[in-house]
Short mmCIF file of C-alpha atoms and ligand atoms in Angstrom, two decimals:
data_model
loop_
_atom_site.label_atom_id
_atom_site.label_comp_id
_atom_site.label_asym_id
_atom_site.label_seq_id
_atom_site.Cartn_x
_atom_site.Cartn_y
_atom_site.Cartn_z
CA MET A 1 80.91 78.48 126.69
CA VAL A 2 78.19 81.02 126.04
CA GLU A 3 75.02 80.78 124.07
CA LYS A 4 74.92 83.46 121.38
CA THR A 5 71.31 84.58 121.66
CA ILE A 6 69.43 87.52 120.20
CA PRO A 7 66.76 89.55 121.98
CA PHE A 8 64.38 89.76 119.00
CA THR A 9 62.62 87.62 116.41
CA LYS A 10 62.90 87.63 112.64
CA ASN A 11 59.40 89.08 112.40
CA PHE A 12 60.29 91.94 114.69
CA ILE A 13 63.46 92.78 112.74
CA GLU A 14 61.56 92.66 109.43
CA LYS A 15 59.12 95.19 110.82
CA ILE A 16 62.00 97.46 111.87
CA ILE A 17 63.65 97.12 108.46
CA SER A 18 60.47 98.30 106.74
CA LYS A 19 61.00 101.60 108.58
CA TYR A 20 64.79 101.76 108.88
CA PRO A 21 66.62 100.13 105.99
CA THR A 22 69.67 97.93 106.63
CA PRO A 23 72.40 98.14 107.66
CA PHE A 24 71.96 99.42 111.21
CA HIS A 25 73.18 98.72 114.72
CA ILE A 26 70.53 98.01 117.32
CA TYR A 27 71.25 98.16 121.06
CA ASP A 28 69.34 96.32 123.75
CA GLU A 29 68.57 98.66 126.66
CA LYS A 30 67.53 95.89 129.01
CA GLY A 31 70.77 94.01 128.45
CA ILE A 32 72.86 97.15 128.99
CA ARG A 33 71.06 97.99 132.23
CA ASN A 34 71.40 94.43 133.53
CA THR A 35 75.14 94.41 132.89
CA ALA A 36 75.48 97.83 134.54
CA LYS A 37 73.58 96.63 137.60
CA LYS A 38 75.66 93.46 137.76
CA LEU A 39 78.90 95.45 137.87
CA ASN A 40 77.63 97.89 140.50
CA SER A 41 76.30 95.07 142.64
CA ALA A 42 79.54 93.05 142.41
CA PHE A 43 81.50 95.99 143.83
CA SER A 44 78.87 97.16 146.33
CA TRP A 45 81.25 96.20 149.20
CA ASN A 46 83.38 99.19 148.21
CA LYS A 47 81.75 102.44 149.28
CA GLY A 48 82.22 104.90 146.46
CA PHE A 49 82.77 102.33 143.72
CA LYS A 50 82.12 103.96 140.38
CA GLU A 51 82.25 102.89 136.77
CA TYR A 52 83.22 105.60 134.30
CA PHE A 53 81.94 104.29 130.97
CA ALA A 54 84.56 104.62 128.23
CA VAL A 55 82.70 106.92 125.86
CA LYS A 56 84.79 105.90 122.88
CA ALA A 57 83.17 102.45 122.92
CA LEU A 58 79.68 103.78 122.16
CA PRO A 59 79.54 107.58 121.95
CA ASN A 60 75.79 108.03 121.76
CA PRO A 61 74.00 110.42 124.16
CA TYR A 62 70.96 108.15 124.47
CA ILE A 63 73.19 105.35 125.71
CA LEU A 64 75.09 107.69 128.05
CA LYS A 65 71.79 108.84 129.51
CA ILE A 66 70.83 105.24 130.31
CA LEU A 67 74.22 104.68 131.93
CA LYS A 68 73.93 107.90 133.91
CA GLU A 69 70.69 106.52 135.35
CA GLU A 70 72.68 103.47 136.40
CA ASN A 71 74.99 105.80 138.33
CA PHE A 72 77.86 105.61 135.84
CA GLY A 73 80.17 108.46 135.01
CA THR A 74 82.09 108.84 131.78
CA ASP A 75 85.68 108.26 130.80
CA CYS A 76 86.52 110.84 128.16
CA SER A 77 89.67 111.24 126.11
CA SER A 78 88.85 113.98 123.63
CA LEU A 79 87.06 117.32 123.38
CA PRO A 80 84.00 115.90 121.57
CA GLU A 81 83.68 113.19 124.23
CA LEU A 82 83.80 115.84 126.96
CA ILE A 83 81.11 117.84 125.18
CA LEU A 84 78.99 114.73 124.72
CA SER A 85 79.17 114.12 128.46
CA GLU A 86 78.21 117.70 129.16
CA LYS A 87 75.19 117.36 126.83
CA VAL A 88 73.78 114.56 128.96
CA GLU A 89 74.66 116.52 132.11
CA ILE A 90 77.43 114.27 133.24
CA THR A 91 79.88 116.83 134.59
CA GLY A 92 82.31 117.49 137.44
CA GLU A 93 83.91 114.49 139.05
CA ASN A 94 81.51 112.20 137.21
CA ILE A 95 83.94 112.62 134.32
CA MET A 96 87.42 111.20 134.22
CA PHE A 97 89.58 112.74 131.55
CA THR A 98 92.21 110.22 130.46
CA SER A 99 93.98 111.41 127.37
CA ASN A 100 97.45 111.05 125.90
CA ASP A 101 99.41 113.32 123.58
CA THR A 102 96.72 115.73 124.73
CA PRO A 103 95.88 118.83 122.68
CA TYR A 104 96.20 121.74 125.13
CA ASN A 105 92.67 123.10 124.69
CA GLU A 106 91.26 119.77 125.87
CA PHE A 107 92.83 120.28 129.29
CA LYS A 108 91.04 123.61 129.44
CA LYS A 109 87.63 122.06 128.78
CA ALA A 110 88.20 119.18 131.20
CA TYR A 111 89.27 121.67 133.88
CA LYS A 112 86.26 123.89 133.25
CA LEU A 113 83.91 120.93 133.56
CA GLY A 114 85.54 120.02 136.87
CA ALA A 115 86.48 116.59 135.53
CA ILE A 116 89.02 114.42 137.32
CA ILE A 117 92.10 114.90 135.18
CA ASN A 118 94.27 111.84 134.83
CA LEU A 119 97.63 112.86 133.41
CA ASP A 120 99.45 110.56 131.01
CA ASP A 121 102.87 112.19 131.31
CA ILE A 122 104.93 114.11 133.84
CA THR A 123 105.51 116.99 131.39
CA HIS A 124 101.75 117.55 131.31
CA ILE A 125 101.87 119.00 134.82
CA GLU A 126 103.42 122.18 133.53
CA ILE A 127 101.13 122.34 130.50
CA LEU A 128 98.01 121.78 132.59
CA GLU A 129 99.07 124.52 135.00
CA LYS A 130 99.73 126.96 132.19
CA GLU A 131 96.70 126.17 130.05
CA ALA A 132 94.07 125.61 132.71
CA GLY A 133 95.35 125.59 136.26
CA ILE A 134 96.14 123.05 138.94
CA PRO A 135 92.90 121.29 139.85
CA ASN A 136 92.12 120.30 143.42
CA ILE A 137 92.18 116.60 142.58
CA ILE A 138 94.73 114.92 140.33
CA SER A 139 95.49 111.46 139.06
CA PHE A 140 98.34 109.93 137.08
CA ARG A 141 98.31 106.96 134.76
CA TYR A 142 100.81 104.29 135.73
CA ASN A 143 102.63 102.19 133.16
CA PRO A 144 104.15 99.23 135.00
CA GLY A 145 106.55 98.43 132.16
CA SER A 146 108.01 94.94 132.24
CA ILE A 147 106.37 94.08 135.60
CA LYS A 148 103.16 93.31 133.74
CA THR A 149 102.44 91.53 130.48
CA GLY A 150 99.94 93.07 128.10
CA ASN A 151 97.78 91.51 125.44
CA ALA A 152 97.14 91.65 121.70
CA ILE A 153 95.01 94.80 121.56
CA ILE A 154 96.92 97.05 123.94
CA GLY A 155 100.43 95.54 123.51
CA LYS A 156 103.18 95.02 126.07
CA PRO A 157 103.23 97.78 128.71
CA GLU A 158 106.89 98.63 128.04
CA GLU A 159 106.07 99.11 124.36
CA SER A 160 102.89 101.02 125.10
CA LYS A 161 102.82 104.79 124.76
CA TYR A 162 100.64 105.29 127.82
CA GLY A 163 101.43 106.38 131.33
CA LEU A 164 104.34 107.24 133.58
CA THR A 165 107.17 105.00 134.74
CA LYS A 166 107.24 104.02 138.39
CA LYS A 167 109.99 106.53 139.15
CA GLN A 168 108.04 109.29 137.41
CA MET A 169 104.93 108.45 139.44
CA PHE A 170 106.73 109.31 142.70
CA GLU A 171 108.14 112.46 141.18
CA ALA A 172 104.81 113.57 139.73
CA TYR A 173 102.88 113.18 142.98
CA LYS A 174 105.65 114.97 144.85
CA ILE A 175 105.41 117.93 142.47
CA MET A 176 101.63 118.03 142.81
CA LYS A 177 101.89 117.91 146.60
CA GLU A 178 104.28 120.87 146.47
CA LYS A 179 101.74 122.66 144.31
CA ASN A 180 99.32 122.23 147.18
CA VAL A 181 97.07 119.60 145.66
CA LYS A 182 95.25 117.85 148.48
CA ARG A 183 93.26 115.14 146.72
CA PHE A 184 94.79 112.28 144.76
CA GLY A 185 93.85 109.33 142.63
CA ILE A 186 95.83 106.79 140.68
CA HIS A 187 95.09 104.98 137.44
CA THR A 188 96.31 102.21 135.23
CA MET A 189 94.95 100.41 132.18
CA VAL A 190 97.10 97.61 130.89
CA ALA A 191 94.81 95.35 128.89
CA SER A 192 91.92 95.40 126.52
CA ASN A 193 89.45 92.62 125.80
CA GLU A 194 91.07 90.46 128.48
CA LEU A 195 89.11 87.35 129.43
CA ASN A 196 91.34 86.14 132.26
CA PRO A 197 89.70 87.39 135.48
CA ASP A 198 92.96 87.03 137.45
CA TYR A 199 94.48 89.73 135.30
CA PHE A 200 92.24 92.39 136.86
CA ILE A 201 92.85 91.10 140.37
CA GLU A 202 96.63 91.27 139.80
CA THR A 203 96.26 94.80 138.42
CA ALA A 204 94.38 95.94 141.52
CA ASP A 205 96.96 94.24 143.74
CA MET A 206 99.78 95.97 141.90
CA LEU A 207 98.12 99.38 142.27
CA ILE A 208 97.42 98.84 145.96
CA ASP A 209 101.11 98.05 146.52
CA LEU A 210 102.09 101.21 144.70
CA ILE A 211 99.57 103.25 146.69
CA ILE A 212 101.13 101.96 149.91
CA GLU A 213 104.65 102.72 148.67
CA ILE A 214 103.75 106.24 147.62
CA TYR A 215 101.94 106.81 150.92
CA ARG A 216 105.04 105.74 152.85
CA GLU A 217 107.34 107.94 150.88
CA LEU A 218 105.20 111.03 150.26
CA LYS A 219 102.44 110.76 152.88
CA ILE A 220 99.84 111.00 150.14
CA LYS A 221 96.50 109.43 150.91
CA PHE A 222 94.74 108.30 147.77
CA GLU A 223 91.02 108.85 147.40
CA PHE A 224 90.61 106.39 144.56
CA MET A 225 92.32 103.88 142.37
CA ASN A 226 91.05 103.43 138.85
CA ILE A 227 91.92 99.95 137.66
CA GLY A 228 90.95 100.75 134.07
CA GLY A 229 88.60 99.02 131.69
CA GLY A 230 89.47 96.22 129.34
CA ILE A 231 87.27 93.44 130.66
CA GLY A 232 86.74 91.18 127.67
CA ILE A 233 83.53 89.68 126.37
CA PRO A 234 82.87 86.22 124.94
CA TYR A 235 82.81 87.03 121.24
CA LYS A 236 83.15 83.32 120.43
CA PRO A 237 80.66 80.70 121.63
CA GLU A 238 83.56 78.79 123.22
CA ASP A 239 84.74 81.83 125.22
CA ASN A 240 83.82 82.29 128.86
CA GLU A 241 82.40 85.43 130.38
CA VAL A 242 84.64 87.15 132.95
CA ASP A 243 83.15 86.37 136.34
CA ILE A 244 82.90 89.87 137.74
CA GLU A 245 81.81 88.62 141.20
CA TYR A 246 85.00 86.58 141.38
CA VAL A 247 87.08 89.59 140.33
CA SER A 248 85.42 91.82 142.91
CA GLN A 249 85.59 89.32 145.77
CA ASN A 250 89.29 88.72 145.22
CA ILE A 251 90.02 92.43 145.05
CA GLU A 252 88.08 92.78 148.31
CA LYS A 253 90.30 90.13 149.92
CA ILE A 254 93.44 92.00 148.90
CA TYR A 255 91.93 95.29 150.04
CA ASN A 256 91.05 93.83 153.43
CA LYS A 257 94.48 92.31 153.85
CA LYS A 258 96.55 95.28 152.74
CA ILE A 259 94.66 98.47 153.55
CA LYS A 260 91.59 97.86 155.66
CA ASN A 261 91.85 99.66 159.02
CA SER A 262 95.00 101.41 157.82
CA PRO A 263 95.18 105.16 157.15
CA LEU A 264 94.48 104.30 153.50
CA ASP A 265 91.14 102.65 154.23
CA SER A 266 88.21 104.31 152.40
CA LEU A 267 89.99 104.01 149.06
CA LYS A 268 87.37 104.09 146.33
CA ILE A 269 87.62 101.73 143.39
CA TYR A 270 86.88 103.07 139.95
CA MET A 271 86.67 101.24 136.65
CA GLU A 272 86.27 102.47 133.11
CA ASN A 273 84.96 99.60 131.04
CA GLY A 274 83.49 100.18 127.64
CA ARG A 275 83.29 96.85 125.89
CA MET A 276 81.96 94.84 128.82
CA ILE A 277 79.03 97.20 129.38
CA THR A 278 77.58 97.64 125.91
CA GLY A 279 79.51 95.25 123.63
CA PRO A 280 77.31 92.15 123.95
CA HIS A 281 74.13 94.23 123.69
CA GLY A 282 74.64 95.59 120.18
CA TYR A 283 73.85 93.85 116.89
CA LEU A 284 74.66 94.86 113.35
CA ILE A 285 71.73 93.96 111.13
CA THR A 286 72.58 93.53 107.47
CA LYS A 287 70.98 92.04 104.39
CA VAL A 288 72.53 89.62 101.91
CA ILE A 289 72.72 91.28 98.48
CA HIS A 290 75.14 89.05 96.60
CA LYS A 291 76.39 85.49 96.33
CA LYS A 292 79.61 84.78 94.51
CA ASN A 293 81.35 81.45 93.98
CA THR A 294 84.96 81.64 92.79
CA TYR A 295 87.91 80.11 94.65
CA ARG A 296 85.79 80.56 97.73
CA ASN A 297 82.11 81.02 98.38
CA TYR A 298 81.28 84.62 99.20
CA ILE A 299 78.23 86.11 100.81
CA GLY A 300 78.03 89.84 100.07
CA VAL A 301 76.10 91.97 102.55
CA ASP A 302 74.98 95.61 102.54
CA ALA A 303 77.17 96.44 105.56
CA ASN A 304 80.93 96.80 105.23
CA MET A 305 83.95 97.38 107.46
CA ALA A 306 83.04 101.06 107.88
CA ASN A 307 80.15 99.78 110.02
CA LEU A 308 82.30 97.35 111.99
CA MET A 309 86.03 97.45 111.62
CA ARG A 310 87.12 94.97 114.29
CA PRO A 311 87.33 91.88 112.05
CA ALA A 312 89.40 93.82 109.51
CA ILE A 313 91.86 95.37 111.95
CA TYR A 314 92.23 92.74 114.65
CA GLY A 315 91.03 89.64 112.79
CA ALA A 316 88.34 89.68 115.47
CA TYR A 317 85.64 87.04 115.55
CA HIS A 318 82.05 88.25 115.52
CA HIS A 319 79.37 85.61 115.71
CA ILE A 320 76.81 85.61 112.89
CA THR A 321 73.24 84.38 113.04
CA VAL A 322 71.16 83.94 109.89
CA LEU A 323 67.71 85.07 110.98
CA GLY A 324 65.10 82.34 110.70
CA LYS A 325 67.75 79.68 110.00
CA GLU A 326 68.97 79.26 113.58
CA LYS A 327 68.00 75.60 113.66
CA LEU A 328 69.46 74.61 110.27
CA PRO A 329 72.77 72.75 110.04
CA CYS A 330 75.87 74.91 109.46
CA ASP A 331 77.01 72.88 106.47
CA ASN A 332 78.23 75.67 104.21
CA VAL A 333 81.54 77.51 104.42
CA TYR A 334 81.46 81.18 103.51
CA ASP A 335 83.43 84.38 103.57
CA VAL A 336 80.95 87.09 104.56
CA VAL A 337 82.11 90.30 102.91
CA GLY A 338 81.30 93.98 102.46
CA SER A 339 81.71 96.17 99.40
CA LEU A 340 84.79 98.13 100.43
CA CYS A 341 87.75 97.87 98.07
CA GLU A 342 90.08 96.29 100.62
CA ASN A 343 90.33 92.54 100.78
CA ASN A 344 90.16 92.60 104.57
CA ASP A 345 86.57 93.85 104.37
CA LYS A 346 85.33 90.50 105.63
CA PHE A 347 83.04 89.98 108.60
CA ALA A 348 83.85 86.28 108.62
CA ILE A 349 86.35 84.03 106.91
CA ASN A 350 85.70 80.33 106.25
CA ARG A 351 82.69 80.49 108.55
CA LYS A 352 80.36 77.52 108.81
CA LEU A 353 76.83 78.76 108.32
CA PRO A 354 73.51 77.43 107.05
CA GLU A 355 72.86 77.77 103.33
CA ILE A 356 72.35 81.48 102.68
CA GLU A 357 70.18 83.09 100.01
CA ILE A 358 70.04 86.64 98.71
CA GLY A 359 67.61 88.60 100.88
CA ASP A 360 68.51 86.74 104.09
CA ILE A 361 69.07 88.92 107.12
CA LEU A 362 72.29 88.41 109.05
CA VAL A 363 72.75 89.43 112.66
CA ILE A 364 76.36 90.20 113.50
CA HIS A 365 76.76 89.90 117.27
CA ASP A 366 78.60 91.94 119.90
CA THR A 367 78.75 95.23 118.01
CA GLY A 368 77.72 97.40 120.96
CA ALA A 369 81.25 98.60 121.69
CA HIS A 370 83.96 99.75 119.30
CA GLY A 371 81.51 99.03 116.47
CA HIS A 372 79.67 101.99 114.98
CA ALA A 373 82.09 104.20 116.91
CA MET A 374 85.02 103.14 114.73
CA GLY A 375 83.15 104.08 111.56
CA PHE A 376 84.78 106.02 108.76
CA ASN A 377 84.13 107.32 105.26
CA TYR A 378 87.00 105.77 103.32
CA ASN A 379 85.98 104.57 99.89
CA GLY A 380 82.81 106.66 100.02
CA LYS A 381 81.26 104.52 102.73
CA LEU A 382 78.64 106.02 105.02
CA ARG A 383 78.02 105.29 108.67
CA SER A 384 74.80 103.48 109.44
CA ALA A 385 71.95 104.39 111.76
CA GLU A 386 71.85 103.37 115.42
CA LEU A 387 68.63 102.12 116.97
CA LEU A 388 67.67 101.47 120.57
CA LEU A 389 65.46 98.56 121.53
CA LYS A 390 63.89 100.04 124.64
CA GLU A 391 62.86 98.14 127.72
CA ASN A 392 59.19 98.54 126.80
CA GLY A 393 59.83 96.95 123.39
CA ASP A 394 59.69 100.19 121.38
CA VAL A 395 62.42 100.94 118.89
CA GLN A 396 63.91 104.43 118.82
CA LEU A 397 66.21 105.92 116.21
CA ILE A 398 69.11 107.28 118.27
CA ARG A 399 71.30 108.27 115.35
CA ARG A 400 70.23 108.56 111.74
CA ALA A 401 72.28 107.06 108.95
CA GLU A 402 74.72 109.36 107.16
CA THR A 403 73.63 110.64 103.78
CA ILE A 404 75.53 111.59 100.64
CA GLU A 405 75.02 115.22 101.76
CA ASP A 406 76.90 114.47 104.99
CA TYR A 407 79.70 112.96 102.95
CA PHE A 408 80.07 116.11 100.89
CA ALA A 409 79.44 118.53 103.77
CA THR A 410 83.10 119.49 104.18
CA LEU A 411 83.61 120.27 100.49
CA ASP A 412 82.94 123.59 98.85
CA PHE A 413 82.32 122.92 95.16
CA SER A 414 81.77 126.60 94.38
CA ASN A 415 85.53 127.35 94.26
CA LEU A 416 86.21 124.54 91.83
C1 PLP B 501 89.59 102.28 125.41
C2 PLP B 501 89.77 102.61 126.82
C3 PLP B 501 88.92 102.07 127.80
C4 PLP B 501 87.85 101.08 127.49
O1 PLP B 501 88.32 99.87 127.03
P1 PLP B 501 87.33 98.63 126.91
O2 PLP B 501 88.17 97.55 126.33
O3 PLP B 501 86.24 99.06 126.00
O4 PLP B 501 86.82 98.32 128.28
C5 PLP B 501 89.10 102.48 129.10
N1 PLP B 501 90.05 103.36 129.44
C6 PLP B 501 90.88 103.90 128.55
C7 PLP B 501 91.90 104.88 129.01
C8 PLP B 501 90.78 103.54 127.21
O5 PLP B 501 91.61 104.08 126.32
#
């Protein structure tokens, strides 16, 4: 059980709206920093522990700058994400480049930046060598196949397009050793939005076993293991938060048992969470513009699925608070909808909420990861602004809203 709270009052939001019209996402710097510190502190037993924030979750330079100050690196999987990292001066081995079906020029950029390149396929060895060169540190992404079960968002590992098979892992490291690579890492990411803490402990255990096996066969000493991201967050009030201390302590136990005081000791643990870091600290603020009673009771808001696609694509639950009505009984049942011409443009279905009037402000919770970032322009929809609620209480515009001019920017009407 978690309490779905908000770090601001109705008055405060009304003041912000008078300057920045709805809809917008607002991110809570203090919350983000606290979560970042919590993760770092949980893993402080491991010298060299590092979190590489998954840029795709919240690709905003102001957020990346905050995370850089918390000693995070970035996990990038595309050219724009690499450039974004570079813009906030996160470079070199503070970047992990984990891509799949990789466009060749992206290898070039990652190599130039000195990023740790994490290859998704054995055939990429040759392409990387030809396009960029063999870097001095290399990592491969492991897909455990049927050994591990996946979950709804990422799918079953054996049906997932990512990573190398176990047999290919041995082969790939052998090739890289022959190419004179001296530094090695290993990576896997087998779940997304997973709330079971044991899942991450089992993943670490599985990777440690593989590290030992590869060491025995190839005499490769790994510098790091990246156990991926995918730690879930309690979107629903009845969900529980993943106890990161518990995860870390149990990984430490396995580490101590299997590799402490062995030649593999000094293995650094890396993670690449997105959702867990920023997800709970973002809020989509939207105004009610329409009420409609037909076969169901609809609340129409000025945001739509282009601002937050998760409910539409995964049927994901996002908690909703009606500002100023927090204490009223939830004795109405509504579908909360946007204006996009797809019937899945619904932020909530059959949701119990207090009686809502036109003009009410709704706070849609947990939009700090995979929220604004998934935005699109289908149906002429524009992406909203992003605001930062700073630690000192100031509000900063960290991305303006798109305009009609942005929408038409790629069209040349003069050749019509
Ligand atoms: C999306 C992604 C992540 C982050 O996932 P979260 O669920 O946001 O933690 C990390 N690593 C890779 C390779 C990803 O594709």
